[in-house]
Every structure is written in structure tokens, then in C-alpha cells.
Coordinates of C-alpha atoms in Angstrom, one line a residue:
Chain A
M1 CA 2.1 16.9 -16.8
S2 CA -0.4 15.0 -18.8
D3 CA 0.2 11.6 -17.3
I4 CA -3.0 9.7 -17.4
I5 CA -3.5 7.8 -14.2
I6 CA -7.0 6.4 -14.6
K7 CA -8.5 5.5 -17.9
A8 CA -12.0 4.1 -18.2
D9 CA -12.5 2.8 -21.7
H10 CA -16.1 2.1 -22.7
V11 CA -16.9 0.5 -19.3
S12 CA -20.2 -1.3 -18.9
M13 CA -21.3 -3.3 -15.9
R14 CA -24.2 -5.6 -16.0
F15 CA -25.8 -7.2 -12.9
N16 CA -28.0 -10.2 -13.4
L17 CA -30.6 -9.7 -10.8
A18 CA -32.1 -13.2 -11.1
S19 CA -28.9 -15.3 -11.0
E20 CA -27.7 -13.4 -8.0
K21 CA -30.4 -14.8 -5.9
V22 CA -29.4 -18.3 -6.5
D23 CA -27.3 -19.4 -3.5
N24 CA -28.6 -22.9 -2.9
M25 CA -28.3 -26.0 -4.9
K26 CA -32.0 -26.7 -5.2
E27 CA -32.6 -23.4 -7.0
Y28 CA -29.6 -23.8 -9.2
F29 CA -30.6 -27.2 -10.4
I30 CA -34.2 -26.1 -11.0
R31 CA -32.9 -23.3 -13.1
R32 CA -30.6 -25.6 -14.9
L33 CA -33.4 -27.9 -15.7
K34 CA -35.7 -25.2 -16.9
R35 CA -32.9 -23.6 -18.8
K36 CA -34.3 -20.4 -17.9
V37 CA -32.6 -17.3 -19.3
N38 CA -34.0 -14.2 -17.7
T39 CA -32.9 -11.4 -19.9
D40 CA -35.5 -9.1 -18.5
D41 CA -33.9 -9.2 -15.1
E42 CA -30.7 -7.6 -16.2
F43 CA -29.6 -4.3 -14.8
W44 CA -27.0 -2.2 -16.4
A45 CA -25.3 -0.2 -13.6
L46 CA -22.9 1.4 -16.1
Q47 CA -23.2 1.7 -19.8
D48 CA -20.4 2.7 -22.1
V49 CA -18.7 5.1 -19.7
S50 CA -15.4 6.5 -20.8
F51 CA -13.2 9.1 -19.2
Q52 CA -9.7 9.8 -18.3
V53 CA -8.2 11.3 -15.2
E54 CA -4.8 12.9 -15.2
K55 CA -2.3 12.8 -12.4
G56 CA -3.0 15.3 -9.6
E57 CA -6.6 15.9 -10.7
S58 CA -9.5 16.0 -8.3
V59 CA -12.6 14.5 -9.7
A60 CA -16.0 14.2 -8.2
L61 CA -18.6 11.7 -9.2
I62 CA -22.1 13.1 -8.7
G63 CA -25.6 11.9 -9.3
L64 CA -28.6 10.4 -7.6
N65 CA -28.6 7.1 -5.7
G66 CA -28.3 4.2 -8.1
C67 CA -26.7 6.1 -10.9
G68 CA -23.6 4.0 -10.9
K69 CA -21.2 6.1 -8.8
S70 CA -20.2 3.4 -6.4
T71 CA -20.0 0.8 -9.2
M72 CA -17.7 3.0 -11.1
L73 CA -15.5 3.5 -8.0
K74 CA -15.5 -0.3 -7.4
T75 CA -14.3 -1.0 -10.9
I76 CA -11.5 1.5 -10.5
A77 CA -10.5 0.0 -7.2
G78 CA -10.3 -3.4 -8.9
V79 CA -13.1 -4.9 -6.8
L80 CA -15.5 -5.4 -9.7
K81 CA -14.5 -6.5 -13.1
P82 CA -16.5 -4.7 -15.8
T83 CA -18.7 -6.8 -18.0
A84 CA -17.3 -4.9 -21.0
G85 CA -14.6 -2.3 -21.5
K86 CA -11.5 -1.8 -19.6
V87 CA -10.3 0.2 -16.7
T88 CA -6.6 1.0 -16.5
V89 CA -5.0 2.4 -13.4
N90 CA -1.4 3.4 -13.1
G91 CA -0.5 3.7 -9.5
S92 CA -1.4 2.7 -6.0
I93 CA -4.9 3.2 -4.7
A94 CA -6.0 4.0 -1.2
P95 CA -9.7 3.1 -1.1
M96 CA -12.1 4.5 1.4
I97 CA -15.1 3.1 -0.3
E98 CA -16.8 2.4 3.0
L99 CA -15.4 3.3 6.3
G100 CA -14.1 0.5 8.5
A101 CA -14.4 -2.1 5.8
G102 CA -11.2 -3.7 6.9
F103 CA -11.9 -3.4 10.6
D104 CA -12.2 -6.6 12.7
M105 CA -14.5 -5.6 15.5
D106 CA -12.9 -8.0 18.0
L107 CA -9.4 -6.6 17.6
T108 CA -8.2 -3.4 19.4
A109 CA -7.7 -0.2 17.6
R110 CA -3.9 -0.7 17.6
E111 CA -4.2 -4.2 16.0
N112 CA -6.6 -2.8 13.5
V113 CA -4.2 -0.1 12.5
Y114 CA -1.7 -2.8 11.5
L115 CA -4.3 -5.0 9.9
N116 CA -5.6 -2.1 7.8
G117 CA -2.2 -1.0 6.9
A118 CA -1.5 -4.5 5.6
I119 CA -4.6 -4.4 3.5
L120 CA -3.4 -1.2 1.9
G121 CA -0.1 -2.9 1.3
Y122 CA 2.2 -1.5 3.9
N123 CA 4.5 -3.7 6.0
K124 CA 5.0 -3.6 9.7
E125 CA 8.0 -1.3 9.7
Q126 CA 6.3 1.3 7.5
M127 CA 3.3 1.1 9.7
R128 CA 5.4 1.7 12.8
I129 CA 6.5 5.0 11.3
Y130 CA 3.0 6.0 10.4
Y131 CA 1.5 4.8 13.7
D132 CA 2.0 8.0 15.8
D133 CA 0.7 10.1 13.0
I134 CA -2.5 8.0 12.8
V135 CA -3.1 8.2 16.5
E136 CA -2.5 11.9 16.6
F137 CA -4.7 12.7 13.6
S138 CA -7.6 10.5 14.8
E139 CA -7.4 12.0 18.3
L140 CA -7.8 8.5 19.8
T141 CA -4.7 8.4 21.9
D142 CA -6.5 7.0 25.0
F143 CA -8.5 4.4 23.1
M144 CA -5.9 2.5 21.1
D145 CA -6.1 -0.6 23.3
V146 CA -9.9 -0.8 23.2
P147 CA -11.6 -3.3 20.9
V148 CA -13.2 -1.3 18.1
K149 CA -16.6 -2.9 18.6
N150 CA -16.9 -0.4 21.5
F151 CA -16.1 2.6 19.3
S152 CA -18.8 5.0 18.2
S153 CA -19.3 5.5 14.5
G154 CA -17.5 8.8 14.7
M155 CA -14.5 7.3 16.3
L156 CA -14.4 4.5 13.7
A157 CA -14.6 7.1 10.9
R158 CA -11.8 9.1 12.3
L159 CA -9.6 6.1 12.7
A160 CA -10.4 4.8 9.2
F161 CA -9.8 8.2 7.6
S162 CA -6.5 8.5 9.4
I163 CA -5.3 5.1 8.2
A164 CA -6.4 5.6 4.6
T165 CA -4.6 8.8 4.1
I166 CA -1.2 7.8 5.3
G167 CA 1.7 7.6 3.0
K168 CA 1.5 9.0 -0.5
P169 CA -1.1 7.0 -2.4
D170 CA -1.3 7.9 -6.1
I171 CA -5.0 7.8 -6.0
L172 CA -7.3 8.4 -3.0
I173 CA -10.9 7.3 -3.3
V174 CA -13.3 9.0 -1.0
D175 CA -16.9 7.7 -1.0
E176 CA -19.3 9.5 1.3
V177 CA -16.8 9.5 4.0
L178 CA -16.7 13.1 5.0
S179 CA -20.4 13.1 6.0
V180 CA -19.4 11.4 9.3
G181 CA -17.6 13.0 12.1
D182 CA -18.3 16.4 13.6
F183 CA -17.8 19.7 11.7
R184 CA -14.4 20.3 13.1
F185 CA -13.1 16.9 12.0
Q186 CA -14.6 17.3 8.6
E187 CA -12.7 20.5 8.2
K188 CA -9.5 18.7 9.3
C189 CA -10.1 16.0 6.7
E190 CA -10.7 18.5 3.9
K191 CA -7.4 20.2 4.9
R192 CA -5.6 16.9 4.7
I193 CA -7.1 16.1 1.3
H194 CA -6.0 19.5 0.0
G195 CA -2.6 18.8 1.4
M196 CA -2.5 15.5 -0.5
M197 CA -3.6 17.2 -3.7
K198 CA -0.6 19.5 -3.5
E199 CA 1.6 16.4 -3.4
D200 CA 0.1 15.2 -6.7
T201 CA -2.3 12.7 -5.3
T202 CA -5.3 12.1 -7.5
I203 CA -8.6 12.4 -5.7
L204 CA -11.8 10.6 -6.7
F205 CA -14.6 11.9 -4.6
V206 CA -18.2 10.8 -4.2
S207 CA -20.6 13.0 -2.2
H208 CA -24.2 14.1 -2.2
S209 CA -23.1 17.4 -0.9
I210 CA -22.6 19.6 -3.9
A211 CA -21.1 22.3 -1.7
Q212 CA -18.4 19.9 -0.6
V213 CA -17.8 18.8 -4.2
K214 CA -17.3 22.4 -5.3
K215 CA -15.0 23.0 -2.4
I216 CA -12.7 20.0 -2.9
C217 CA -12.8 19.1 -6.6
K218 CA -12.0 21.0 -9.7
R219 CA -13.8 18.6 -12.0
A220 CA -17.0 16.8 -11.7
I221 CA -18.6 13.9 -13.7
W222 CA -22.3 13.7 -13.5
L223 CA -23.6 10.2 -13.9
E224 CA -27.2 9.5 -14.7
K225 CA -28.6 5.9 -15.0
G226 CA -25.2 4.5 -15.9
H227 CA -24.3 7.1 -18.5
I228 CA -22.2 10.2 -18.3
R229 CA -24.4 13.2 -18.6
E230 CA -21.9 15.9 -18.1
D231 CA -18.2 16.2 -17.5
G232 CA -16.6 19.5 -16.7
A233 CA -15.6 22.0 -14.1
S234 CA -17.2 21.2 -10.8
E235 CA -18.7 24.7 -10.3
E236 CA -20.7 24.5 -13.5
V237 CA -21.6 20.9 -13.5
G238 CA -22.5 21.1 -9.8
S239 CA -24.7 24.1 -10.3
R240 CA -26.5 22.5 -13.3
F241 CA -27.0 19.4 -11.4
E242 CA -28.6 21.3 -8.5
R243 CA -30.8 23.3 -10.9
A244 CA -31.9 20.1 -12.7
Y245 CA -32.7 18.6 -9.3
Y246 CA -34.8 21.4 -8.1
A247 CA -36.5 21.7 -11.4
G248 CA -37.7 18.2 -10.8
E249 CA -36.0 17.0 -14.0
L250 CA -34.3 14.1 -12.2
E251 CA -36.5 11.1 -11.4
Chain B
M1 CA 4.0 -15.3 -13.6
T2 CA 6.3 -12.6 -12.2
K3 CA 3.2 -10.4 -11.9
Y4 CA 1.7 -13.0 -9.5
I5 CA 4.9 -13.2 -7.5
E6 CA 5.2 -9.5 -7.2
N7 CA 1.6 -9.2 -6.1
F8 CA 2.1 -11.9 -3.5
K9 CA 5.1 -10.1 -2.1
K10 CA 3.2 -6.9 -1.8
F11 CA 0.5 -8.6 0.2
Q12 CA 2.8 -10.8 2.3
P13 CA 2.4 -8.5 5.3
L14 CA -1.3 -8.9 5.0
L15 CA -1.0 -12.6 5.1
Y16 CA 1.0 -12.3 8.3
E17 CA -1.6 -10.0 9.8
L18 CA -4.5 -12.3 8.8
V19 CA -2.9 -15.3 10.4
A20 CA -2.0 -13.3 13.5
R21 CA -5.6 -12.2 13.7
D22 CA -7.0 -15.7 13.4
V23 CA -4.7 -16.9 16.2
K24 CA -5.4 -13.9 18.4
I25 CA -9.1 -14.1 18.1
K26 CA -9.2 -17.8 18.7
Y27 CA -7.5 -17.6 22.1
R28 CA -8.6 -14.1 23.2
R29 CA -9.9 -14.1 26.7
S30 CA -8.8 -17.7 27.4
V31 CA -6.5 -18.0 30.4
L32 CA -4.2 -20.7 28.9
G33 CA -4.2 -19.1 25.4
V34 CA -2.1 -20.8 22.8
L35 CA -1.3 -23.6 25.3
W36 CA -4.7 -25.0 24.3
T37 CA -3.3 -26.2 20.9
L38 CA -1.0 -28.4 23.0
L39 CA -3.6 -29.4 25.6
N40 CA -6.5 -30.1 23.2
P41 CA -5.0 -33.1 21.4
L42 CA -3.6 -34.5 24.7
L43 CA -7.0 -34.4 26.4
M44 CA -8.7 -35.8 23.3
M45 CA -6.2 -38.6 23.2
A46 CA -6.7 -39.4 26.9
I47 CA -10.4 -39.8 26.4
L48 CA -10.2 -41.8 23.2
S49 CA -7.6 -44.1 24.4
V50 CA -9.5 -44.8 27.6
V51 CA -12.6 -45.5 25.6
F52 CA -11.0 -47.6 23.0
S53 CA -8.7 -49.6 25.1
N54 CA -11.6 -50.6 27.4
L55 CA -14.7 -50.7 25.2
F56 CA -13.4 -51.8 21.9
R57 CA -10.0 -53.4 21.8
F58 CA -7.8 -53.3 18.8
E59 CA -4.6 -55.3 18.8
I60 CA -2.2 -52.5 18.1
E61 CA 0.9 -51.9 20.1
N62 CA 1.3 -48.4 21.3
Y63 CA -2.3 -47.7 20.7
S64 CA -2.4 -44.3 22.2
L65 CA 0.3 -43.1 19.8
Y66 CA -1.4 -44.7 16.9
L67 CA -4.5 -42.9 17.8
L68 CA -2.9 -39.6 18.5
A69 CA -1.0 -39.6 15.2
G70 CA -4.3 -40.2 13.3
Q71 CA -6.1 -37.6 15.3
I72 CA -3.5 -34.9 14.7
L73 CA -3.5 -35.3 10.9
F74 CA -7.3 -35.6 10.6
N75 CA -8.0 -32.8 13.0
F76 CA -5.8 -30.5 11.0
Y77 CA -7.5 -31.5 7.8
N78 CA -10.9 -31.0 9.3
E79 CA -10.1 -27.6 10.9
S80 CA -8.2 -26.2 8.0
T81 CA -10.6 -27.1 5.3
S82 CA -13.7 -26.1 7.3
G83 CA -11.9 -22.8 8.0
A84 CA -11.0 -22.3 4.4
M85 CA -14.5 -23.1 3.3
T86 CA -15.9 -19.9 4.9
A87 CA -12.8 -17.8 4.2
I88 CA -14.3 -15.9 1.3
L89 CA -17.8 -15.6 2.9
G90 CA -16.4 -14.5 6.2
N91 CA -14.4 -11.7 4.7
A92 CA -17.1 -10.5 2.4
S93 CA -17.1 -7.0 3.8
L94 CA -13.4 -6.7 2.8
I95 CA -13.7 -8.3 -0.6
K96 CA -16.5 -6.0 -1.5
K97 CA -14.5 -2.9 -0.8
V98 CA -10.8 -3.3 -1.3
Y99 CA -8.8 -5.2 -3.9
I100 CA -7.0 -8.0 -2.3
P101 CA -5.9 -11.3 -4.0
K102 CA -8.7 -13.5 -2.8
Y103 CA -6.7 -16.7 -2.4
L104 CA -5.0 -14.9 0.4
F105 CA -7.9 -15.5 2.7
V106 CA -7.9 -19.2 2.0
V107 CA -4.1 -19.4 2.5
S108 CA -4.3 -17.6 5.8
R109 CA -6.9 -20.0 7.2
I110 CA -4.8 -22.9 6.2
A111 CA -1.7 -21.3 7.6
S112 CA -3.2 -20.6 11.0
S113 CA -4.3 -24.2 11.2
S114 CA -0.8 -25.2 10.3
I115 CA 0.5 -23.4 13.4
N116 CA -1.9 -25.6 15.4
V117 CA -0.8 -28.8 13.8
L118 CA 2.8 -28.0 14.6
S119 CA 2.0 -27.6 18.3
S120 CA -0.1 -30.7 18.2
F121 CA 2.9 -32.5 16.8
C122 CA 4.9 -31.2 19.9
A123 CA 2.2 -32.8 22.0
L124 CA 2.8 -36.1 20.2
I125 CA 6.5 -35.9 20.9
L126 CA 5.7 -35.1 24.6
V127 CA 3.6 -38.3 24.8
M128 CA 6.4 -40.3 23.2
L129 CA 8.8 -39.0 25.7
F130 CA 6.4 -39.6 28.5
T131 CA 5.6 -43.2 27.5
R132 CA 9.4 -43.8 26.9
T133 CA 8.9 -44.6 23.3
E134 CA 12.1 -44.6 21.3
L135 CA 12.5 -41.5 19.1
H136 CA 14.0 -42.5 15.8
F137 CA 15.9 -40.6 13.2
T138 CA 13.2 -41.3 10.6
M139 CA 11.3 -38.7 12.6
F140 CA 13.0 -36.0 10.5
L141 CA 11.2 -37.2 7.5
V142 CA 7.9 -36.1 9.1
V143 CA 8.2 -32.8 7.2
I144 CA 7.1 -34.6 4.1
P145 CA 3.7 -36.0 5.2
L146 CA 3.1 -32.7 7.0
F147 CA 3.8 -30.8 3.8
Y148 CA 1.6 -33.2 1.9
I149 CA -1.4 -32.7 4.2
V150 CA -1.0 -28.9 4.2
V151 CA -0.9 -28.7 0.4
F152 CA -3.7 -31.2 0.1
S153 CA -5.9 -29.2 2.5
L154 CA -5.0 -26.0 0.6
G155 CA -6.3 -27.6 -2.7
V156 CA -9.5 -28.8 -1.0
G157 CA -9.9 -25.5 0.8
L158 CA -9.7 -23.5 -2.4
I159 CA -12.4 -25.6 -4.0
L160 CA -14.7 -25.5 -1.0
A161 CA -14.2 -21.7 -0.6
A162 CA -15.1 -21.1 -4.2
L163 CA -18.1 -23.4 -4.2
T164 CA -19.5 -22.2 -0.9
V165 CA -19.8 -18.7 -2.2
K166 CA -22.3 -20.0 -4.7
F167 CA -23.9 -22.7 -2.7
R168 CA -24.2 -22.1 1.0
D169 CA -25.6 -25.7 1.3
I170 CA -22.0 -26.9 1.2
I171 CA -21.4 -25.7 4.8
H172 CA -24.1 -28.1 6.1
L173 CA -23.1 -30.9 3.8
Y174 CA -19.5 -30.8 4.6
G175 CA -20.0 -31.5 8.3
V176 CA -21.8 -34.7 7.4
F177 CA -19.2 -35.5 4.9
M178 CA -16.4 -35.1 7.5
T179 CA -18.1 -37.5 9.9
A180 CA -18.2 -40.1 7.1
L181 CA -14.6 -39.3 6.1
M182 CA -13.5 -39.8 9.7
Y183 CA -14.8 -43.4 9.7
L184 CA -13.2 -44.0 6.3
T185 CA -9.8 -43.0 7.6
P186 CA -7.9 -45.5 9.7
I187 CA -7.7 -43.2 12.8
I188 CA -9.1 -45.3 15.6
Y189 CA -8.9 -48.8 13.9
P190 CA -6.2 -50.7 12.0
I191 CA -6.9 -50.9 8.3
E192 CA -6.2 -54.7 8.4
M193 CA -9.4 -55.4 10.4
L194 CA -11.7 -54.2 7.6
P195 CA -13.5 -56.5 5.3
G196 CA -12.4 -56.5 1.6
W197 CA -14.5 -53.9 -0.1
V198 CA -14.4 -51.4 2.7
K199 CA -10.7 -51.7 2.8
T200 CA -10.6 -50.7 -0.9
I201 CA -12.6 -47.6 -0.2
V202 CA -10.4 -46.7 2.8
R203 CA -7.3 -47.3 0.7
L204 CA -8.7 -44.9 -2.0
N205 CA -9.0 -42.2 0.6
P206 CA -6.0 -39.9 -0.1
L207 CA -5.7 -39.2 3.7
T208 CA -5.0 -42.8 4.3
G209 CA -1.8 -42.7 2.2
I210 CA -0.5 -39.6 3.9
L211 CA -1.4 -40.9 7.4
D212 CA 0.5 -44.2 6.6
I213 CA 3.6 -42.3 5.8
F214 CA 3.2 -40.2 8.9
R215 CA 2.9 -43.2 11.2
D216 CA 5.7 -45.0 9.5
V217 CA 8.2 -42.3 10.0
V218 CA 7.1 -41.2 13.5
I219 CA 6.1 -44.3 15.3
Y220 CA 7.4 -47.3 13.4
N221 CA 10.8 -46.3 12.4
T222 CA 10.4 -47.4 8.8
V223 CA 11.0 -45.4 5.7
P224 CA 8.0 -45.8 3.3
S225 CA 8.8 -46.9 -0.2
A226 CA 9.4 -44.4 -2.9
A227 CA 6.2 -45.5 -4.6
Q228 CA 4.2 -44.6 -1.5
F229 CA 5.8 -41.1 -1.5
M230 CA 5.2 -40.7 -5.2
V231 CA 1.5 -41.7 -5.1
S232 CA 0.7 -39.3 -2.4
F233 CA 2.8 -36.6 -4.1
V234 CA 0.9 -37.0 -7.3
I235 CA -2.5 -36.9 -5.5
V236 CA -1.5 -33.8 -3.5
C237 CA -0.3 -31.9 -6.6
F238 CA -3.4 -32.8 -8.5
M239 CA -5.6 -31.6 -5.7
L240 CA -3.7 -28.3 -5.5
L241 CA -3.9 -27.7 -9.3
L242 CA -7.6 -28.6 -9.3
G243 CA -8.2 -26.2 -6.4
L244 CA -6.3 -23.3 -8.2
W245 CA -8.2 -24.0 -11.4
V246 CA -11.6 -24.0 -9.8
F247 CA -10.8 -21.0 -7.6
Y248 CA -9.4 -18.8 -10.5
R249 CA -12.4 -19.7 -12.7
Q250 CA -14.8 -18.6 -10.1
Q251 CA -13.1 -15.7 -8.3
D252 CA -14.4 -12.9 -10.4
E253 CA -18.0 -13.9 -9.7
F254 CA -17.5 -14.0 -5.9
I255 CA -18.5 -10.4 -5.5
L256 CA -21.8 -10.9 -7.2
N257 CA -22.7 -13.7 -4.8
L258 CA -21.5 -12.3 -1.6

């Protein structure tokens, strides 16, 4: 059981803050004429990050805002291409990077279930099988024909979580998702994640709640300013992270 | 190559859902719904043929058909490319979060416009029946010019979608460009009436060639020459390849500009 499912190999991600602002032609041509090369406006969100995740592992990414957690998840999900290095993923990914990313506000919940299912790569027949399960888990039976623009954020979160966790994805990415919904639903979600872990789904988890991290994940990777600071058992890394935070070590 | 095909197969349900979404949203809360795709060209044609057969007279027999044929193709081109132009921008929230082959959004916009062009074509046939115009067997060849215009629009759409992500100005520019293009395509006037140099420009417009073939097979019961088919075919293929090239070169940078 040492199948490596995610392999990040010296991954670096650079954002060019200056060139990103150019979205009209005037600026573009002015820059062209000036031949301006702003090297001082570069921002490295990740620098030389390497780690491996084995099948069935549950890994948390922790760190302060802007330390590169979300960027790391996005490169794994295939949304961002790293500037240098390589990310190899062997398996299907169910991304929950932000809740309701795939929702069309004008469509009803029912239509959105099928649309989101298609985004995750399921066809209509498969979705029909999962449909009842999604409705039941999200507890939205009476609201399936309501356009989702009329949903509360809690309802949206429930629906999104229910859709993302259908089937048996090889990798489940959970980014700050469990902080929405009431306490009872959070518990239900955690239960489901534990259930998926038993079935060998690999979990990548991002949260600011160290308690939650310790509860759900066995391993934690602590990112600081784009570098890996620590990588180890979530209990220890989490505690050290908390200690460092309260000691005011982290800026 | 097989990797691309496999990837496409995996996301085929998504393409279907995206097209269904476009169509659903367009006609949501309208009483007549999809019937509008049929009604719209008919009403437009009624207005234009009243205007142009009373105000400006062109010596064309079956003028309303001539006009409607031009309208259908041009409207499709306009609608599909304008839709494709904002395909990437409009789906920014998705592209930022989930991996999806990005050309899918462009293809879906073109596909939903293609559904419209098919029902507009039904409107054209209705008019032909109503005006007791003879329907000819050459009509079956209509799939060729329709195929040309869809592929051509896809090529243009890919380029526009990729460039618009970087330069939002294009959205505003393209509207102006479309007005110019409308007058440079023989939709409301016969090409013969133009003075020499304008005629050359209009001939160089790729839409003119496709529209000629379309009118020939639908209205005039003539089979265009092989050369005509070939010229349009080459242009269309070139446009598609150019579109794919531009799109693939740019697509990894989309996310940085969204």
C-alpha cells in the first residue's frame, strides 16, 4: 500500500503582479513601448515545494493567509500550472475549492445538481442514481425546484458538499468548506469524510481550525510564505503551529 | 491525440449540460419559449422586407427569401461569435476553481447558437412554403454551408475568447466591427450593384463565399462549382486551425487574467 497518488516535485508558482493588471490595450502597448520589465513586482506564492501523498492518506495544509495553501491546492486540481516543477496526480479529483463554484444562480437546485455532476465528470445516468442521495444528505427535499439564487449560504454549502462527495473520487479536496453550515451539519460532513477515508479516498484538507485538522487528518503540512516549514503528524505539527502563533512568532 | 479524445469524452456530458443551460436561461420566463428562435427571424424579415421593398428597391426576385437567407447566416455568425467572445470571461468563477478543458465553454456557446440557426432555417422553409416557392433537391446540400459557417464561427470564437481575456476592449470593438461587417456582407443588397473596389472587399469577406453557396443551394437550385466549395473549405479550415493555435497558446494564462 504505497501507491503515490499525488506527487509535487519542486513546485514553484510565480505571480507577476504588474502584468496582471494589464487588461486593456492602451496599457499593454504603453508597456510594450517602454519595454518595462518589472522584476520587483514578482510574487512567489510557492517556492520549491515538494511532497508526496499516498493513497488513502488524509493530509491537511495549514498556515496563515497568503502562505500558499490555496495556490497549492489549485495546482493539484489542475487549475493553475506551476511556473516551475511538476505536479503529478494519479486519479480522479473532487474539488471543493470554493463552495458553489459551479452553480448557476438562475438555475434550480435540481438543474444545478446535474450541471455540477457534469463538471465533476459524471454523466446523466450516473447522476440519476446519485440524485436521491444528494437530496437526502443536503436535506433540501422541498427546495429542489427553487432557483439557487434564493438559497441561503448554508443551503448552498449543504448542496455543494453533497454533490462533491458523491461517488468514489480518488482525491477529495476540501478548502475551508466545513466552516459553513450549522454544528449538526458540520458533524455530518465530518462523518462522511471519515467514511470516504475508509474507502481509500485521499483527503486534502485546508482549514484554519487546528482542532478540525487534528480531528480529520493524520498528517499535516505547515506552509509558511510559500515554503514547507514542517511536515508530519497532524497532532504535533498542529500543536507547534498553535504554539508558534501564540508566541507571536508568525508575522 | 488519444488523450485529447478521451478527455473530450469524459466531459461530453458537461458540454450537453452547458448547452442546455444556455438554452434554458435564454428562454426562461418567456411565454413562447423556444418558439422565439422561429419567430425572431420571421419578424425581422417582415420588417426588413417592408422597409427595403418600399424605401430602397433592389431588383432581386424573391427578395424576402434573399434577405432572410442572408439574415440567418449573418445572425448566427454574430450571435455565436459574440457569445463565444465572453465564454471564458463569463465562466471565470468555474475556471478558477475546477479543471475543465477550457475550449468546452467556447464550443458550448457555438453549439447553442447552432440550435438557433437550425430553427431559423426551419423558418426559412416555412416562408418558402408560404410563398409557394419551389423546394429543390439541392436543398439537401445546405448542410455544407451550414457546417462551414459553424466551423468558421468556432475558429473566430476561439480567437476572440482568448484575446478578450487579455484585452477587455475587444468586447466594445467587436460590436462596431460587426456593424461594419454587416454592410460588407451582401445581406440586404445584391453584390452586383457595388462599385469596383468595394466589390473586391466584399468578395474577400469569407462570409460572402459561404452565403453565396447557401443561397445557391437553397433558393436558386444551382450547385456551386467545386472551386467555390474548395475556397470556402480552405478558409474555414485555416480559421479553425488559427483559432486552436491562438487558444492553446493562451489558455494557461487565462487564470492569471480572470
